Coordinates of N, CA and C in Angstrom, one line a residue:
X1 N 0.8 -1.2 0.0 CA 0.0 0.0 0.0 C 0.9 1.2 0.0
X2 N 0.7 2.0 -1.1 CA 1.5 3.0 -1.4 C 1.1 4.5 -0.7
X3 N 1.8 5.2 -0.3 CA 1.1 7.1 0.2 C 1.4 7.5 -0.3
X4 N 1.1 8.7 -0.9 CA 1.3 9.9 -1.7 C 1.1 11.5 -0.8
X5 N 1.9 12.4 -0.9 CA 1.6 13.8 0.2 C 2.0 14.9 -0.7
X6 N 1.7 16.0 -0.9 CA 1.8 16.8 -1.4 C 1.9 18.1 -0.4
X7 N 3.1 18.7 -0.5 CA 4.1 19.6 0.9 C 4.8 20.5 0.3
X8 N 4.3 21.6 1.1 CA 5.0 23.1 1.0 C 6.6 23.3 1.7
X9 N 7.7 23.3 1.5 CA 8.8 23.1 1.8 C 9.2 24.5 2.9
X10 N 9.3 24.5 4.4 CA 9.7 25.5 4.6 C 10.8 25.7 5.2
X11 N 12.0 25.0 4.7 CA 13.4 25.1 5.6 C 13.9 26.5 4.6
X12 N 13.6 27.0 3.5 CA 14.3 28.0 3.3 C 13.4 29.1 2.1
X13 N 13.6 30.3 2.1 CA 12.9 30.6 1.3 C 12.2 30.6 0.1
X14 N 12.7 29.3 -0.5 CA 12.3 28.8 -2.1 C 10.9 28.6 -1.5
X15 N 10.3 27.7 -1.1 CA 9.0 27.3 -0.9 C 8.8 25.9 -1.8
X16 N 9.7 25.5 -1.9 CA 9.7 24.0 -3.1 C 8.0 23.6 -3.2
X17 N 7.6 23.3 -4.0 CA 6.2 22.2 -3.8 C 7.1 20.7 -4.3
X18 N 6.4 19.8 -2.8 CA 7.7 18.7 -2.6 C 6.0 17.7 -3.1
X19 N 6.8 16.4 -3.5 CA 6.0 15.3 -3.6 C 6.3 13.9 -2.2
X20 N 6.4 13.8 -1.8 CA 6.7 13.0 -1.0 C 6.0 11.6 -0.7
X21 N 6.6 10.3 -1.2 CA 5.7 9.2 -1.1 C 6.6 8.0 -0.2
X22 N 5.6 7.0 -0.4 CA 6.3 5.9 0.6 C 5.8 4.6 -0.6
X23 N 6.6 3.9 -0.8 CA 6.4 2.4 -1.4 C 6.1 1.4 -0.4
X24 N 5.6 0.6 -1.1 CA 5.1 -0.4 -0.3 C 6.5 -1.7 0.3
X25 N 7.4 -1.3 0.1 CA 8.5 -1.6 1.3 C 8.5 -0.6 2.1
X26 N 8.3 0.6 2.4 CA 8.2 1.4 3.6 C 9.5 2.5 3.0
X27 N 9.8 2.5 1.3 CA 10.8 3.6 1.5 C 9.8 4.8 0.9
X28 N 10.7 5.2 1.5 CA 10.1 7.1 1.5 C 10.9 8.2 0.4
X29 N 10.4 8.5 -0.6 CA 11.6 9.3 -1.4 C 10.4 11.0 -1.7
X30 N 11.5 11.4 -1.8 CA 11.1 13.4 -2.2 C 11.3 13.2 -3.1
X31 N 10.7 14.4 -3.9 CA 10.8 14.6 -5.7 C 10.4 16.4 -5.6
X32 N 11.0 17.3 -5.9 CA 10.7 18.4 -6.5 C 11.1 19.9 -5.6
X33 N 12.3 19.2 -4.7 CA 13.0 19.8 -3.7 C 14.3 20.8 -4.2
X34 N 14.7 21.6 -4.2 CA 15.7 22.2 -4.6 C 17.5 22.2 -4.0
X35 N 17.1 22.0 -2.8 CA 18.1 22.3 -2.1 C 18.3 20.8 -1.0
X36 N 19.2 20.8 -0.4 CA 18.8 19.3 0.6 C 18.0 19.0 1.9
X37 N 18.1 20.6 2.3 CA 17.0 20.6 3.2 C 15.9 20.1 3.1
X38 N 15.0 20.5 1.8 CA 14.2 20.2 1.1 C 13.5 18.6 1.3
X39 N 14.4 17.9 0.9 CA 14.6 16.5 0.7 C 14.1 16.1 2.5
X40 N 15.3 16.5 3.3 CA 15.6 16.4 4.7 C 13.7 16.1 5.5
X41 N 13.4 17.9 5.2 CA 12.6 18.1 5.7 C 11.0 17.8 5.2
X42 N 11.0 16.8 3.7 CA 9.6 16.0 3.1 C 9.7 14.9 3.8
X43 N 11.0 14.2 3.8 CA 10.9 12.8 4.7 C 10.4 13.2 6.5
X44 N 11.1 13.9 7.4 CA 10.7 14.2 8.6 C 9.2 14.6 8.0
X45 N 8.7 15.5 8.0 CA 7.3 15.9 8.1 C 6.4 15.0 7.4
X46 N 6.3 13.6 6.8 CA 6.1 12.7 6.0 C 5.9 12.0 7.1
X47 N 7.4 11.1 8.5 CA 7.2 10.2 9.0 C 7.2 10.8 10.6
X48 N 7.8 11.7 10.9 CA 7.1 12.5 11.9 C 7.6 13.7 12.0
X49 N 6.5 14.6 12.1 CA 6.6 15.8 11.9 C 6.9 16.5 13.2
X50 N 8.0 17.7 13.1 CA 8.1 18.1 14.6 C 8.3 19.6 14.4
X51 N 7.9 20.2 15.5 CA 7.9 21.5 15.9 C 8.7 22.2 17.3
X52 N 8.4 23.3 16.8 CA 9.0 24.1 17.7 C 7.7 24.7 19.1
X53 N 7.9 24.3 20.2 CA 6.3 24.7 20.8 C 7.0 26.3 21.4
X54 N 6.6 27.3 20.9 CA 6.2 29.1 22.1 C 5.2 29.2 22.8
X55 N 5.4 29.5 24.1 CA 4.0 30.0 24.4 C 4.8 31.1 25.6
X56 N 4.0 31.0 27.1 CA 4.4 31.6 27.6 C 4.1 31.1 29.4
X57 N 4.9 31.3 30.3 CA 4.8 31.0 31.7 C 4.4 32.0 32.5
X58 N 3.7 31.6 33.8 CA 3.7 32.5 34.4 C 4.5 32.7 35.2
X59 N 4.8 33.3 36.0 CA 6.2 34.0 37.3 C 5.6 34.7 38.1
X60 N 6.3 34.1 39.0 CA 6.1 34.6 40.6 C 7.1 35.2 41.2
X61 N 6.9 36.6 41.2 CA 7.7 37.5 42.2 C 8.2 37.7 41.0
X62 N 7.7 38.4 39.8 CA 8.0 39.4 38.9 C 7.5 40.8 38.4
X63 N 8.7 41.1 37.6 CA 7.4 42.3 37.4 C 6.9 42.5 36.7
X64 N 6.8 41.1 35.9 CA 5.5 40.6 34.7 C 4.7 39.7 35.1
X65 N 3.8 39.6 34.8 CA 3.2 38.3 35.7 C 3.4 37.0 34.6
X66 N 3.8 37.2 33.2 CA 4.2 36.2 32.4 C 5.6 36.2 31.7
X67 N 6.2 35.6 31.1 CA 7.6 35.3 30.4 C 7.3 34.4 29.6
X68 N 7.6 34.6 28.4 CA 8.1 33.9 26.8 C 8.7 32.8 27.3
X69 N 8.2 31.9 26.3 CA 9.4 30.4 26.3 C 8.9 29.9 25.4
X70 N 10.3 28.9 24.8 CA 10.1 28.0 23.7 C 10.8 26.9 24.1
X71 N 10.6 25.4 23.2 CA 11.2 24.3 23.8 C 12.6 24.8 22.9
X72 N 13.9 24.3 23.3 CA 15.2 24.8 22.2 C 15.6 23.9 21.4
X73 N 14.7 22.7 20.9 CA 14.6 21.8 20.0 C 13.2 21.8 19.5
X74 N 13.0 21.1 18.6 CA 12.2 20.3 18.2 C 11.5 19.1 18.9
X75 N 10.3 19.3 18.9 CA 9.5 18.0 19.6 C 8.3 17.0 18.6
X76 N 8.2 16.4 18.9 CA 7.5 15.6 18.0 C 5.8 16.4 18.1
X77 N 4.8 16.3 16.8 CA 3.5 17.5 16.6 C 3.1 16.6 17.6
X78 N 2.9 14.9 18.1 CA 2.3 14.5 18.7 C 1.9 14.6 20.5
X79 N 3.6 15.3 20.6 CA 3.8 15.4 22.1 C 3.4 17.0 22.0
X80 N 2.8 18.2 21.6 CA 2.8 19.0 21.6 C 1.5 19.6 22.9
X81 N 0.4 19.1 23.1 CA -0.4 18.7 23.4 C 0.3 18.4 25.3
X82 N 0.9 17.3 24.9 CA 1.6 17.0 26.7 C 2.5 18.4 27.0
X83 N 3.3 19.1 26.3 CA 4.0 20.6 26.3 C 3.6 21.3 27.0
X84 N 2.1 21.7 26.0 CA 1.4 22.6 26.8 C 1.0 22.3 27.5
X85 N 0.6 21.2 28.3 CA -0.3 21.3 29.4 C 0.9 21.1 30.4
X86 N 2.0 21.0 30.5 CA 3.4 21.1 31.4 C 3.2 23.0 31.6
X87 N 3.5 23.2 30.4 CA 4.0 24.8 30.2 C 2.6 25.6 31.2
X88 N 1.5 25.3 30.7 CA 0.2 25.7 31.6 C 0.3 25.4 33.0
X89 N 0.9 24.1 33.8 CA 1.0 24.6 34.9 C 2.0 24.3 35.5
X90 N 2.8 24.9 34.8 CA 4.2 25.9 35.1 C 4.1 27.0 36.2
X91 N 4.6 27.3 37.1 CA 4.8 28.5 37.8 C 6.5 29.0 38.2
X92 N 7.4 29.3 37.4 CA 8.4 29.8 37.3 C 8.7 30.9 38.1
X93 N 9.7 31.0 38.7 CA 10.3 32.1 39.5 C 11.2 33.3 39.1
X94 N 11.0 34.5 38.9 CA 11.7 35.4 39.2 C 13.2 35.5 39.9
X95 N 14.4 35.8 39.4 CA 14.2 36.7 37.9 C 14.4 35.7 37.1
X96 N 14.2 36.0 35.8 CA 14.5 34.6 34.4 C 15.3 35.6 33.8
X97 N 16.3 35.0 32.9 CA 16.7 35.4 31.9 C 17.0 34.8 30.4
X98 N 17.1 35.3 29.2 CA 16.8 34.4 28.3 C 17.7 33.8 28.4
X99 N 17.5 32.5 27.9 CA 17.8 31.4 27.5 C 18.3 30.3 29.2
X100 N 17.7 31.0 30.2 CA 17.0 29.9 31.5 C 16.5 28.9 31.3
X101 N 16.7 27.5 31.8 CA 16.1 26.5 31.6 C 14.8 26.6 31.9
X102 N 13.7 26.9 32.2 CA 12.3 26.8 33.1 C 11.8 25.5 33.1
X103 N 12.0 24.2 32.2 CA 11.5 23.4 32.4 C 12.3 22.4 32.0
X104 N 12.9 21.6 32.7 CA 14.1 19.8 32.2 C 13.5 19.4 31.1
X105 N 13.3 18.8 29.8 CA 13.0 17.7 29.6 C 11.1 17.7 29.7
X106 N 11.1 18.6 29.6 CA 9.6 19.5 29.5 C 8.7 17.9 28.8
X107 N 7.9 17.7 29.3 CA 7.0 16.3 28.8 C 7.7 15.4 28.5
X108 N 8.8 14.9 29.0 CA 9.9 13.9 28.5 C 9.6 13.6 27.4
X109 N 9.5 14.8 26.3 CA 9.9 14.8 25.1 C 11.4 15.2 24.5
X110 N 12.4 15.6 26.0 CA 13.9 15.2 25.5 C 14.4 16.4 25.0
X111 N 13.5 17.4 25.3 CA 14.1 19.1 25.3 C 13.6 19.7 26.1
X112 N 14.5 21.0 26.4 CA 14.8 22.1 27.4 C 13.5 22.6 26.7
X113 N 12.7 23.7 28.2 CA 12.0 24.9 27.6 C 12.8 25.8 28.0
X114 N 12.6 26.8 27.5 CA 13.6 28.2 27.7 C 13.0 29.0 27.8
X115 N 13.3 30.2 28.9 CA 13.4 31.7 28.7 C 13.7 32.3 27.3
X116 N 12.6 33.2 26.8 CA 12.8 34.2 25.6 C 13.0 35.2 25.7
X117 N 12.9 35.8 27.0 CA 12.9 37.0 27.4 C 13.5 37.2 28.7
X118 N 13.6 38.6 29.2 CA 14.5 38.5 30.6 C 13.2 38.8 31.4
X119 N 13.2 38.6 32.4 CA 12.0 38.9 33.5 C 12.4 39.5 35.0
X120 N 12.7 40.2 35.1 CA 13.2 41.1 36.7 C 11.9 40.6 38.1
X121 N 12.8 40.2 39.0 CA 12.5 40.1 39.7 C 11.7 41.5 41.1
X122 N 10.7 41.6 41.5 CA 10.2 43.0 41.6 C 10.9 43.3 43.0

């Protein structure tokens, strides 16, 4: 049983329109990629797709009551869902600065969340 996917390429600003299929031995090949990223990024988003999760924490004993953060890798679209609901009841302390760990291993999806911003303690 064969797949077929049709994918907008965004590792760089060409915007490739990629083809991306799977044979029925399970190989996976790109067609219409320009560059290797291209290629890279039709197989990943084809067999699993991964993201970058932003949102934001809140802080105690700041003088914001929130702070930016991202995970500093890539997580799988599936675990994105367990992220957020780590990141939501998160309560981080004052002061942060960017690039602060806020969370280990955030959903034991195997990346750091980070500070994006600096946040002063009040």
């Amino acid at each position: 049983m064969s797949e077929v996917r049709e994918m907008t390429c965004i590792s760089c600003p060409m915007g490739c329109h990629l083809t991306v299929s799977r044979d029925d031995a399970g190989n996976v090949t790109v067609t219409g990629f320009t560059c290797k990223r291209g290629e890279v990024y039709g197989k990943q988003e084809f067999t699993c797709p991964m993201r970058t999760v932003t949102s934001s924490v809140r802080v105690d004993g700041g003088v914001r009551p929130v702070c930016s953060v991202k995970t500093i890798n890539t997580v799988p679209k599936a675990k994105i869902a367990d992220v957020l609901a780590a990141v939501a009841a998160c309560h981080a302390r004052a002061p942060l600065a960017i690039g602060d760990v806020v969370i280990e291993n955030v959903a034991g999806a195997g990346v750091n969340l980070v500070a994006t911003s600096n946040c002063a303690a009040k």
